[in-house]
Amino acid sequence: MVLQKPRQLEVNFCQDHELLQLTIDATNDGIWDWDIKNDTLFWSDKLFFLLGLVPRSYEPNLELFYQLIHEEDLVRVKREIQQHLEVDRPYKCEMRLKKVDGSYGWFISQGKAVRDGNGHAIRMVGSIIDISDRKEIEEKLRESEQRFRSIFDNVSVGMALVNVDGYIILANEADCRFLGYTQEELIGMHFTEITHPEDLALDMELYKSLLAEERSSYVIDKRYIRKDKTVVWGRLTLSLVKSKNGSILHTVVVCEDITVRKQAEEALRQSEAKLAAAQRVARIGSWELDNVSKKIIGSTEFFRIFGFLDDRREYDYQEIMQLCFPEDQERLLQAISRGLSEGKSFEIDLKAVRKDGLIIYSHAKGEAIFNSQGRVNKLFGILQDITERKQLEELLQSQAQKEEALNRVIQIIRNSLDLSTIFSTAVIDIGEFLEVEQAAIVKYLPEQQIWLTVAEYRQNSEINSLMEEKIFDRDNPITTQLKKLKIVQLNNASLCQDEINSNLAKIFPGAWLLIPLHFNSITWGSLCLLKTQQYSWQESEIEIVREIATQLAMTIYQSELYHQVQAANEELKKLATIDGLTQIANRRRFDEYLNLEWFRLRREKASLSLILFDIDYFKLYNDTYGHLAGDDCLRQVATVISAISRRSADLFARYGGEEFAVILPHTNLSGATHLAELIRQAIHKLEIPHSQSLVSDRLTVSLGVACIVPDAQLSPQDLINAADRALYTAKQQGRDRIAFTETNHPNSCEQ
């Protein structure tokens, strides 16, 4: 070898240094170089920036680097570095580093030792990457799980998760208290073990129909047998939880303790039976109807029930009849006629309008009184005012219907993680459930300072749509209240005095109810209800809407978090199959894809070709130009071969080190050889200097080509071995050329 002159060496050094600096500047990673022998440490400008420092503000050293490491990570980092230096264990370590502002960020440090001829480490080079964002996502996922467990464990009603086989896999503390078991005892129990035998058949039937997806949920009142053998009543709500692909994961069971209510209902039934017997004796609201005069004589209480305030005790019975609702008049008339003509007793509920206009409900009973000839002389009976009971029943029925509708709305909201599905179904159910003319979900866009409607329900098409309206946030007192997480209640929107909302009130007149949608005290948007006329929003309505908004906000948060996790998983999956240096497929992806195509083409009895090639005398290249230049060389080679026109089914991959591979399904030997020649020429056109190559002063590659029609007697390794032999032949024949394997196997591809 001819020794270069000092001037030439200096020029080459400057060029190498300039190339190194360009490489460092081009990467997003912080680069470091530790000269072990001289105990000096080099940091790239990017590394200073990652730590919030001014580049070259001081000379870094190993001791300073250790001082920046969080005390909980320091021992582990030192151990990882030492093991790499001593036993060449790969060095890649996560750690927290202190920034200039005193905060800690998460980073991945990785590096490689450079060793002398005796294998002793003389320096170590590597990079540092900021992974704080990824760590923040992981922390948010942990917080989300904690929030779920907090809600699950602290809710006042019993909750449990039951698998498709009916075994309890999770139960909260309220459920344990209700059933008298510990969590450890409940988990693994089958729900039939704690169900009262008399309620088991119906429960099993409903559960089977739920698993068969004949229904999405069901509600049942059933009895449980506690651990202490006492019987308790629970109102059970079961619903399915499905995976993204629609398969059933488990069922969610919500159990409300209704033992006291059931006892009260039973006591009420007994009381009503006793009261019915007592009414016959007490004659409360007693009355008599004469068969001849058709006059009705009643007690003071009887007439008071109908709102008569005078002292008269006798009226024509038609006057009483006219107070009853029309649908009840005919029934009462028939009952009285049968009583007078046939002597039949009757019992009937009536709805009537009192003299003062109030609507009342009454329960009338009548019996015939016979004279000495056995003929009906009169009818005698009692009348009980049951208005309060009827109102209570209607109220309970209405409340039960509202609870059922509310649970249905909440269940619909919870049954999906797709926001468009959640929004479209939620607004319709909310609008119909709350009987409003218009319902909308509005999202706040802080960057644009506007609020936009993302879903809307309108009772009819004549109502103006909110979908095209941009509601400006600036100088808007209503949105200011929403961002403070306050409910906005307007019984008459026309009273708005600010310009933005007074203009909106002209388009959307009537009453507005706006509930903020938020999580972690951050406003996401609002749930908006509109009535086209003036209206006083009731406290019960506001409470229901607040509950719906809470569930809706929780579902929106879970959906957005779910999609963030999905995106992160997709990115991790991509990273697992991409070579970090060259950004093409890595060896793992190569192996997976080769196996996949092998078995596919074995079924099709079609050809599969493989090209293996590596850079000629790459070790000499690294020794001459340095490993960073070598890495850049590999990236250029990967870029140029990726740009070569090819089919979507073809795969370019980094096989290992300086070796690359191309998998070519449905390609014969001729086609594969043609592509190999294109690759060889493309590397030539790069004109990358390689002064130490024994083939050329420019970078070259040697390529081996093999083609096989896969069958059961062969394996993917046979194809790799064939291509490897061809590559070896190309090198033996002088490199910078293509060779293919000659084989007598009947499944080898013809030229």
XYZ file of C-alpha atoms in Angstrom:
751
model
C 0.000 0.000 0.000
C 1.325 3.454 -0.933
C 1.444 5.792 2.027
C -0.533 8.961 1.531
C 1.158 12.290 1.939
C 0.366 14.255 5.101
C -1.508 16.899 3.122
C -3.697 14.272 1.507
C -4.376 12.678 4.912
C -5.441 16.038 6.259
C -7.810 16.568 3.359
C -9.306 13.104 3.824
C -9.696 13.740 7.534
C -11.529 17.017 6.905
C -13.785 15.340 4.386
C -14.549 12.511 6.807
C -15.209 14.975 9.630
C -17.493 17.013 7.394
C -19.387 13.867 6.358
C -19.692 12.829 10.002
C -21.033 16.249 10.975
C -23.597 16.168 8.162
C -24.720 12.732 9.297
C -25.078 13.899 12.896
C -27.018 16.998 11.833
C -29.353 14.937 9.643
C -30.518 12.605 12.373
C -33.115 13.381 15.026
C -31.200 11.387 17.599
C -28.644 12.744 20.030
C -25.230 11.257 19.134
C -22.488 10.584 21.657
C -18.911 9.272 21.390
C -16.991 8.143 24.472
C -13.226 7.822 24.069
C -12.595 5.269 26.818
C -8.829 5.384 26.593
C -8.632 9.180 26.962
C -11.832 9.406 29.051
C -13.353 12.107 26.863
C -16.985 12.391 25.822
C -18.433 13.986 22.690
C -22.098 15.118 22.428
C -23.812 16.193 19.216
C -25.705 19.490 19.170
C -28.964 17.539 19.056
C -28.093 15.834 22.341
C -27.514 19.220 23.997
C -30.900 20.354 22.646
C -32.666 17.233 23.975
C -31.488 18.178 27.471
C -32.401 21.849 27.046
C -28.753 22.906 26.904
C -26.967 25.335 24.606
C -24.736 23.295 22.261
C -21.050 23.332 23.235
C -21.884 25.312 26.386
C -19.413 23.085 28.211
C -17.346 19.974 27.657
C -19.334 16.869 28.702
C -17.683 14.053 30.592
C -18.774 10.683 31.922
C -19.153 11.918 35.504
C -21.457 14.752 34.341
C -23.513 12.256 32.346
C -23.930 10.070 35.434
C -25.020 13.132 37.449
C -27.856 13.753 34.952
C -29.264 10.233 35.407
C -32.131 9.839 37.866
C -30.880 8.223 41.045
C -33.335 5.322 40.656
C -31.870 4.486 37.216
C -28.157 5.171 37.831
C -27.051 1.743 39.117
C -28.892 -0.060 36.319
C -27.382 2.165 33.597
C -23.839 1.705 34.936
C -24.413 -2.042 35.074
C -25.669 -2.153 31.476
C -22.648 -0.178 30.214
C -20.207 -2.332 32.170
C -21.747 -5.570 30.898
C -21.515 -4.302 27.330
C -17.840 -3.412 27.747
C -16.958 -6.696 29.481
C -19.056 -9.355 27.735
C -20.292 -7.428 24.680
C -23.901 -7.689 25.856
C -26.035 -5.361 23.638
C -26.395 -1.967 25.246
C -29.871 -0.444 25.013
C -31.219 1.151 28.140
C -34.188 3.329 29.148
C -33.447 6.032 31.714
C -34.586 9.381 33.063
C -32.245 12.321 32.412
C -32.393 15.670 34.135
C -32.942 18.637 31.829
C -31.663 22.136 32.341
C -35.026 23.264 33.798
C -34.765 20.612 36.503
C -37.433 18.310 35.016
C -36.730 14.729 34.019
C -37.451 13.267 30.607
C -37.451 9.650 29.480
C -34.782 8.581 26.955
C -33.443 5.443 25.297
C -29.665 5.253 25.125
C -28.014 2.667 22.924
C -24.479 2.206 21.752
C -21.734 -0.052 20.519
C -18.161 -0.470 21.719
C -15.252 -0.200 19.298
C -12.572 -2.726 20.216
C -8.868 -3.113 19.408
C -7.250 -6.201 17.997
C -7.259 -7.820 21.425
C -10.984 -7.265 21.864
C -10.557 -4.488 24.436
C -13.053 -1.659 24.251
C -11.236 1.555 23.292
C -14.289 3.733 22.620
C -18.065 3.547 22.591
C -20.442 5.373 20.266
C -24.208 5.566 20.306
C -27.334 7.662 20.340
C -29.977 8.967 22.735
C -33.660 9.213 21.762
C -36.342 11.168 23.658
C -39.237 8.765 24.467
C -41.072 11.047 26.924
C -44.205 11.143 24.713
C -44.431 7.366 24.617
C -44.002 7.168 28.395
C -46.733 9.769 28.816
C -49.134 7.627 26.731
C -48.255 4.584 28.836
C -48.908 6.579 32.003
C -52.287 7.739 30.666
C -53.224 4.131 29.948
C -52.348 3.202 33.526
C -54.383 6.142 34.831
C -57.355 5.101 32.681
C -57.217 1.604 34.146
C -57.042 3.057 37.646
C -60.072 5.282 36.938
C -62.033 2.276 35.711
C -61.155 0.315 38.819
C -62.021 3.303 41.012
C -65.490 3.593 39.437
C -66.022 -0.156 39.517
C -64.906 -0.546 43.121
C -66.615 2.544 44.570
C -69.993 2.584 42.836
C -72.833 2.098 45.315
C -74.578 -0.692 43.394
C -73.248 -4.208 42.954
C -71.288 -4.794 39.749
C -69.708 -7.945 38.405
C -68.153 -9.306 35.215
C -69.334 -12.777 34.228
C -67.771 -14.842 31.444
C -69.817 -16.540 28.726
C -69.902 -19.753 30.765
C -71.602 -17.973 33.658
C -68.634 -17.797 36.042
C -67.885 -14.618 37.974
C -64.512 -13.171 36.986
C -64.699 -9.870 38.880
C -66.984 -8.396 41.555
C -66.926 -5.053 43.351
C -67.190 -4.411 47.083
C -70.894 -3.470 46.935
C -71.688 -6.797 45.278
C -69.703 -8.650 47.940
C -71.592 -6.868 50.741
C -74.911 -7.612 49.065
C -74.167 -11.337 48.747
C -72.154 -11.719 51.967
C -69.080 -13.219 50.277
C -65.519 -11.957 49.958
C -64.142 -11.146 46.529
C -61.922 -14.227 46.659
C -64.969 -16.406 47.390
C -67.140 -14.894 44.656
C -64.566 -15.067 41.859
C -64.922 -18.436 40.156
C -68.455 -19.087 41.432
C -71.199 -19.805 38.905
C -74.168 -17.449 39.092
C -76.514 -20.436 39.509
C -74.854 -21.200 42.868
C -76.222 -17.992 44.417
C -79.557 -17.731 42.548
C -82.775 -18.738 44.323
C -84.018 -22.046 42.807
C -87.470 -20.602 42.034
C -85.926 -17.806 39.902
C -83.268 -19.913 38.200
C -85.247 -21.143 35.166
C -86.268 -17.663 33.981
C -82.789 -16.285 34.614
C -81.156 -19.114 32.649
C -83.578 -18.634 29.760
C -82.854 -14.899 29.547
C -79.087 -15.465 29.881
C -79.091 -17.968 27.005
C -81.047 -15.553 24.786
C -78.512 -12.836 25.682
C -75.563 -15.025 24.653
C -77.441 -15.962 21.465
C -77.642 -12.183 20.807
C -81.425 -12.332 20.579
C -81.317 -9.341 22.913
C -78.561 -6.884 23.838
C -79.493 -6.692 27.516
C -82.196 -7.620 29.982
C -83.507 -6.579 33.397
C -84.904 -9.019 35.928
C -85.931 -8.956 39.576
C -84.618 -12.117 41.221
C -83.776 -13.542 44.591
C -80.279 -14.411 45.758
C -79.215 -16.724 48.530
C -76.515 -15.048 50.603
C -73.619 -16.865 52.220
C -75.533 -16.809 55.543
C -78.502 -18.494 53.722
C -80.762 -15.444 53.978
C -82.726 -14.442 50.879
C -82.347 -10.979 49.336
C -83.912 -9.354 46.280
C -81.915 -7.717 43.498
C -82.848 -5.864 40.334
C -80.439 -7.311 37.820
C -79.346 -5.572 34.593
C -77.221 -7.692 32.242
C -75.577 -6.499 29.045
C -72.994 -7.876 26.643
C -69.453 -6.608 26.217
C -68.026 -7.360 22.769
C -64.616 -7.107 21.209
C -63.923 -4.935 18.172
C -64.554 -7.909 15.859
C -67.959 -8.541 17.424
C -67.160 -11.594 19.538
C -68.600 -11.729 23.070
C -65.991 -11.081 25.759
C -68.165 -11.241 28.868
C -71.318 -9.824 30.421
C -71.613 -6.843 32.760
C -73.990 -7.383 35.663
C -75.376 -4.432 37.653
C -77.351 -5.441 40.741
C -79.444 -3.023 42.796
C -80.554 -4.160 46.258
C -84.386 -3.949 46.213
C -84.999 -6.155 49.252
C -86.582 -3.341 51.278
C -88.810 -2.338 48.373
C -89.957 -5.905 47.808
C -90.760 -6.238 51.495
C -92.720 -2.985 51.329
C -94.629 -4.180 48.259
C -95.521 -7.401 50.018
C -96.605 -5.470 53.094
C -98.700 -3.172 50.872
C -100.470 -6.131 49.280
C -101.312 -7.507 52.712
C -102.488 -4.100 53.862
C -104.752 -3.699 50.839
C -106.336 -7.066 51.573
C -107.032 -6.019 55.174
C -108.314 -2.637 54.030
C -110.716 -4.266 51.567
C -112.191 -6.291 54.401
C -112.365 -3.210 56.664
C -114.149 -1.128 53.979
C -117.169 -3.423 54.055
C -117.541 -2.754 57.806
C -116.579 0.964 57.924
C -118.685 2.033 54.892
C -116.226 4.819 54.068
C -117.848 7.014 51.487
C -121.057 5.041 51.695
C -123.878 5.457 49.193
C -127.369 4.153 48.417
C -129.202 4.141 45.074
C -132.999 3.793 45.146
C -134.343 1.573 42.386
C -137.523 3.604 42.004
C -136.504 7.253 42.398
C -133.000 6.742 40.971
C -131.795 9.096 43.677
C -128.404 8.519 45.258
C -127.953 9.198 48.931
C -124.405 9.436 50.213
C -122.369 10.209 53.282
C -120.482 13.440 53.736
C -117.266 11.700 52.746
C -118.861 10.314 49.584
C -119.788 13.747 48.256
C -116.536 15.273 49.441
C -114.667 12.838 47.191
C -116.544 14.311 44.202
C -115.996 17.902 45.344
C -119.511 18.758 46.521
C -119.237 21.452 49.177
C -122.894 22.007 50.103
C -124.826 20.103 52.754
C -127.040 18.178 50.367
C -126.920 14.423 50.790
C -129.160 13.456 47.917
C -128.681 13.847 44.172
C -129.950 12.308 41.004
C -127.439 9.565 40.201
C -127.020 10.977 36.658
C -125.349 14.047 38.182
C -122.702 11.782 39.678
C -122.492 9.772 36.450
C -121.718 12.918 34.406
C -118.646 13.617 36.548
C -117.032 10.360 35.393
C -114.866 10.170 32.299
C -116.859 9.080 29.229
C -115.103 5.699 28.930
C -116.044 4.947 32.576
C -119.671 6.166 32.351
C -120.708 3.255 30.130
C -119.036 0.672 32.374
C -120.612 2.174 35.512
C -124.053 2.374 33.879
C -123.893 -1.299 32.863
C -122.740 -2.328 36.354
C -125.614 -0.408 38.009
C -128.182 -1.766 35.515
C -127.103 -5.378 36.186
C -127.187 -4.677 39.925
C -130.724 -3.251 39.840
C -132.165 -5.819 37.425
C -130.258 -8.971 38.312
C -128.999 -8.227 41.798
C -125.352 -8.632 40.773
C -122.713 -6.949 42.878
C -119.928 -4.995 41.204
C -116.513 -3.508 41.853
C -115.121 -0.878 39.502
C -112.403 1.783 39.287
C -113.497 5.172 38.048
C -111.780 8.262 36.783
C -113.700 11.476 37.329
C -113.470 15.258 37.320
C -114.371 16.854 40.644
C -116.607 19.899 40.907
C -113.507 22.037 41.368
C -111.884 20.606 38.204
C -109.407 18.207 39.820
C -109.083 14.714 38.366
C -109.642 11.932 40.857
C -109.563 8.142 40.858
C -112.012 6.147 42.932
C -112.800 2.557 43.657
C -116.524 1.794 43.818
C -118.168 -1.344 45.166
C -121.875 -2.076 45.056
C -124.230 -4.796 46.326
C -127.956 -5.318 45.833
C -130.421 -5.076 48.759
C -133.540 -7.153 48.307
C -137.035 -6.552 49.713
C -139.235 -9.175 51.297
C -140.484 -10.290 47.860
C -136.893 -10.980 46.768
C -136.748 -8.028 44.434
C -133.897 -5.507 44.302
C -134.944 -2.549 46.386
C -131.743 -0.571 46.223
C -128.018 -0.774 45.685
C -125.699 -0.139 48.581
C -121.960 0.377 48.414
C -118.824 2.290 49.285
C -116.502 4.577 47.386
C -112.818 4.853 48.150
C -110.660 7.735 46.944
C -107.568 6.077 45.426
C -106.208 9.170 43.692
C -102.938 9.227 45.605
C -102.352 5.542 44.986
C -103.083 5.903 41.278
C -100.863 8.940 41.018
C -98.125 7.084 42.836
C -98.558 4.102 40.525
C -98.424 6.373 37.490
C -95.431 8.147 38.947
C -93.694 4.837 39.670
C -94.591 3.577 36.223
C -93.372 6.791 34.625
C -90.217 6.715 36.739
C -89.629 3.074 35.842
C -90.116 3.892 32.172
C -87.701 6.794 32.465
C -85.155 4.646 34.288
C -85.512 1.951 31.660
C -85.203 4.497 28.856
C -82.240 6.141 30.580
C -80.531 2.781 31.018
C -81.235 1.996 27.378
C -79.728 5.290 26.241
C -76.680 4.794 28.475
C -76.333 1.200 27.291
C -76.464 2.296 23.648
C -73.791 4.907 24.353
C -71.569 2.345 26.093
C -72.006 -0.420 23.521
C -69.632 1.099 20.962
C -66.191 2.681 20.794
C -66.861 4.210 17.376
C -67.626 7.905 17.900
C -69.775 8.295 14.767
C -71.976 5.391 15.897
C -72.128 6.733 19.452
C -73.073 10.235 18.282
C -75.679 9.211 15.690
C -77.517 6.811 18.007
C -77.143 8.887 21.164
C -78.751 12.090 19.840
C -81.779 10.216 18.470
C -82.392 8.302 21.703
C -81.753 11.355 23.870
C -84.077 13.514 21.767
C -86.905 10.978 21.785
C -86.405 10.004 25.423
C -86.473 13.591 26.705
C -89.191 14.630 24.216
C -87.349 17.652 22.853
C -87.632 19.033 19.336
C -83.878 19.158 18.824
C -80.803 17.506 20.394
C -77.175 17.990 19.355
C -73.651 17.032 20.332
C -71.306 19.982 19.805
C -67.509 19.745 19.848
C -65.201 22.554 20.983
C -62.223 23.283 18.710
C -59.918 25.499 20.812
C -57.368 26.025 18.037
C -60.039 27.551 15.789
C -62.009 29.033 18.695
C -65.285 27.653 17.375
C -67.893 25.067 18.398
C -69.148 22.687 15.694
C -72.101 20.288 15.760
C -70.995 16.683 15.126
C -74.404 14.976 15.495
C -77.982 16.201 15.546
C -81.563 15.012 16.098
C -84.496 17.035 14.753
C -88.108 16.136 15.386
C -88.980 17.233 11.863
C -87.263 18.731 8.829
C -88.895 22.140 9.298
C -86.635 22.835 12.290
C -83.422 24.656 11.358
C -80.310 22.479 11.405
C -77.337 23.166 13.673
C -74.952 21.112 11.523
C -73.792 24.026 9.355
C -73.581 26.569 12.169
C -70.184 27.751 13.429
C -70.629 28.983 16.995
C -67.830 31.370 17.821
C -66.158 31.047 21.187
C -64.662 34.480 21.578
C -66.774 36.948 23.584
C -69.436 34.264 24.021
C -70.771 34.240 27.609
C -72.542 30.899 27.175
C -69.467 28.989 25.962
C -67.466 30.680 28.717
C -69.824 29.094 31.256
C -69.545 25.714 29.522
C -65.740 25.857 29.668
C -66.098 26.464 33.407
C -68.049 23.156 33.453
C -71.314 24.897 34.345
C -74.765 23.954 33.040
C -76.479 26.650 30.973
C -80.268 26.723 31.360
C -82.309 29.175 29.255
C -86.102 29.057 29.467
C -86.330 31.728 26.781
C -83.333 32.087 24.460
C -84.621 35.375 23.025
C -83.533 37.046 26.273
C -79.856 36.591 25.311
C -78.206 39.999 25.113
C -74.838 39.240 23.512
C -74.585 39.436 19.724
C -73.570 35.808 19.067
C -76.354 34.125 21.017
C -79.060 36.676 20.236
C -78.486 35.929 16.528
C -78.625 32.186 17.236
C -81.846 32.670 19.202
C -83.490 34.129 16.092
C -82.677 30.923 14.192
C -83.290 28.573 17.118
C -85.973 30.201 19.323
C -87.359 28.648 22.483
C -85.670 27.028 25.485
C -82.054 25.816 25.578
C -80.385 23.380 27.965
C -76.616 23.019 27.501
C -74.620 20.449 29.505
C -70.789 20.503 29.259
C -69.052 17.313 28.121
C -65.699 17.058 29.847
C -63.084 14.708 31.224
C -60.104 15.494 33.417
C -61.662 18.967 33.882
C -61.031 19.704 30.190
C -64.009 20.746 28.056
C -64.599 18.450 25.074
C -67.899 19.981 23.990
C -71.523 20.065 25.081
C -74.829 18.204 24.900
C -77.510 20.643 23.704
C -81.287 20.248 24.071
C -83.720 22.678 22.433
C -87.458 23.179 22.689
C -89.061 25.452 20.102
C -91.273 27.187 22.691
C -90.619 28.843 26.028
C -90.185 26.156 28.654
C -89.150 25.850 32.297
C -86.585 23.063 32.561
C -87.386 20.776 35.502
C -84.736 19.768 37.993
C -85.459 16.087 37.325
C -84.854 16.643 33.596
C -81.563 18.410 34.261
C -80.409 15.559 36.510
C -81.211 12.996 33.815
C -79.409 15.015 31.142
C -76.419 15.487 33.472
C -76.233 11.701 33.983
C -76.437 11.082 30.226
C -73.763 13.729 29.598
C -71.482 12.108 32.181
C -71.836 8.701 30.535
C -71.432 10.230 27.068
C -68.261 12.106 28.063
C -66.836 8.958 29.639
C -67.563 6.984 26.457
C -66.010 9.698 24.259
C -62.900 9.658 26.427
C -62.691 5.865 26.336
C -63.200 5.867 22.564
C -60.483 8.461 21.956
C -58.148 6.641 24.332
C -58.929 3.356 22.595
C -58.091 4.799 19.179
C -54.874 6.290 20.559
C -53.921 2.853 21.868
C -54.825 1.299 18.507
C -52.644 3.822 16.696
C -49.792 3.201 19.123
C -50.153 -0.557 18.648
C -50.082 -0.165 14.872
C -46.941 1.932 15.153
C -45.307 -0.633 17.447
C -46.270 -3.398 15.030
C -44.695 -1.432 12.205
C -41.533 -0.815 14.217
C -41.288 -4.542 14.961
C -41.011 -5.364 11.241
C -38.914 -2.411 10.013
C -35.142 -2.243 10.165
C -34.243 0.737 12.328
C -31.237 1.802 10.241
C -32.459 1.384 6.662
C -36.240 1.706 7.211
C -36.947 -1.292 4.993
C -38.224 -4.715 6.108
C -36.043 -6.381 8.738
C -34.969 -10.026 9.098
C -38.038 -10.859 11.163
C -40.357 -9.554 8.433
C -38.259 -11.395 5.814
C -38.703 -14.729 7.633
C -42.450 -14.200 8.149
C -43.082 -13.183 4.550
C -40.942 -15.952 3.046
C -42.831 -18.597 5.039
C -46.175 -17.046 4.111
C -45.395 -16.922 0.372
C -43.795 -20.380 0.451
C -46.974 -22.083 1.657
C -49.212 -19.953 -0.582
C -47.180 -20.746 -3.727
C -46.913 -24.397 -2.687
C -50.714 -24.580 -2.924
C -50.670 -22.724 -6.257
C -47.637 -24.707 -7.535
C -46.109 -21.414 -8.704
C -42.490 -20.236 -8.750
C -40.794 -18.313 -5.942
C -37.482 -16.523 -6.509
C -35.003 -15.104 -4.005
C -32.126 -12.659 -4.495
C -29.435 -12.403 -1.819
C -26.783 -9.737 -2.249
C -24.255 -7.911 -0.124
C -21.833 -5.039 -0.485
C -18.382 -6.059 -1.693
C -15.569 -5.599 0.858
C -17.874 -3.728 3.252
C -15.576 -4.368 6.227
C -12.799 -2.509 4.407
C -15.306 0.266 3.712
C -16.103 0.567 7.426
C -12.437 0.424 8.367
C -11.648 3.189 5.869
C -14.571 5.567 6.243
C -15.878 4.724 9.709
C -19.035 3.034 10.976
C -21.200 6.130 10.662
C -20.310 6.413 7.005
C -20.976 2.676 6.722
C -24.440 3.152 8.174
C -25.104 5.964 5.732
C -23.909 3.716 2.899
C -26.397 1.018 3.950
C -29.185 3.588 4.023
C -28.339 4.772 0.502
C -28.336 1.194 -0.795
C -31.725 0.546 0.868
C -33.134 3.751 -0.615
C -32.025 3.035 -4.150
C -33.266 -0.566 -4.205
C -36.585 0.543 -2.721
C -36.971 2.979 -5.626
C -36.571 0.251 -8.254
C -39.917 -0.442 -9.913
C -41.400 -3.674 -8.596
C -44.697 -5.353 -7.845
C -46.541 -4.868 -4.569
C -46.041 -8.551 -3.704
C -42.214 -8.256 -3.884
C -40.383 -7.633 -0.600
C -36.993 -5.881 -0.136
C -35.432 -6.584 3.240
C -32.200 -6.143 5.146
C -31.061 -9.706 5.679
C -28.287 -8.857 8.129
C -25.235 -6.593 8.345
C -24.405 -5.482 4.782
C -26.532 -8.261 3.238
C -29.916 -7.623 1.587
C -32.643 -9.881 0.190
C -35.484 -9.648 -2.323
C -38.441 -12.096 -2.220
C -40.141 -12.421 -5.629
C -43.407 -14.447 -5.719
C -44.609 -15.668 -9.120
C -41.199 -14.877 -10.666
C -39.062 -17.268 -12.685
C -35.264 -17.350 -12.741
C -35.059 -15.095 -15.787
C -37.217 -12.406 -14.207
C -35.306 -12.580 -10.918
C -31.950 -12.352 -12.743
C -33.191 -9.309 -14.660
C -34.155 -7.566 -11.407
C -30.796 -8.502 -9.896
C -29.046 -6.785 -12.809
C -31.153 -3.659 -12.251
C -30.029 -3.645 -8.609
C -26.374 -4.070 -9.573
C -26.593 -1.179 -12.046
C -28.452 1.011 -9.554
C -25.620 0.561 -7.026
C -23.129 1.503 -9.745
C -25.043 4.719 -10.455
C -24.735 5.736 -6.809
C -20.985 6.167 -7.424
C -20.185 5.809 -3.756
C -16.360 5.955 -3.383
C -14.725 2.756 -2.089
C -10.973 3.276 -2.354
C -10.108 0.000 -0.588
C -12.323 -2.261 -2.716
C -10.401 -4.917 -4.644
C -13.004 -4.773 -7.444
C -13.558 -1.100 -8.192
C -12.941 2.328 -6.754
C -16.719 2.619 -6.382
C -19.168 0.663 -4.278
C -20.304 -2.642 -5.854
C -22.467 -5.587 -4.876
C -22.471 -9.311 -5.557
C -25.787 -11.064 -6.084
C -27.016 -14.662 -5.852
C -30.298 -15.715 -7.451
C -32.344 -18.864 -6.840
C -35.812 -19.964 -7.945
C -37.916 -22.922 -6.771
C -41.493 -24.121 -7.091
C -42.269 -24.968 -3.421
C -43.448 -28.455 -2.535
C -43.831 -30.638 0.555
C -40.304 -32.101 0.199
C -38.675 -28.668 0.325
C -38.576 -25.883 2.886
C -37.953 -22.121 2.722
C -34.444 -22.802 4.026
C -33.713 -24.759 0.838
C -34.424 -21.633 -1.209
C -32.229 -19.521 1.102
C -29.404 -22.066 0.865
C -29.647 -22.082 -2.932
C -29.473 -18.279 -3.125
C -26.607 -18.258 -0.640
C -24.651 -20.729 -2.747
C -25.217 -18.566 -5.787
C -23.992 -15.507 -3.857
C -20.866 -17.430 -2.827
C -20.297 -18.343 -6.497
C -20.587 -14.690 -7.536
C -17.938 -13.748 -4.982
C -15.654 -16.597 -6.061
C -15.943 -15.489 -9.681
C -14.656 -12.007 -8.869
C -17.589 -10.093 -7.257
C -19.615 -7.254 -8.795
C -21.657 -9.808 -10.671
C -24.708 -12.065 -10.579
C -24.746 -15.832 -10.197
C -27.593 -18.290 -9.979
C -27.734 -21.785 -8.589
C -27.708 -24.704 -11.037
C -29.754 -27.520 -9.499
C -31.133 -30.812 -10.734
C -34.153 -30.660 -8.393
C -37.348 -31.167 -10.429
C -38.913 -28.104 -8.820
C -36.112 -25.681 -9.699
C -37.200 -22.878 -12.045
C -36.001 -22.838 -15.630
C -34.111 -19.914 -17.081
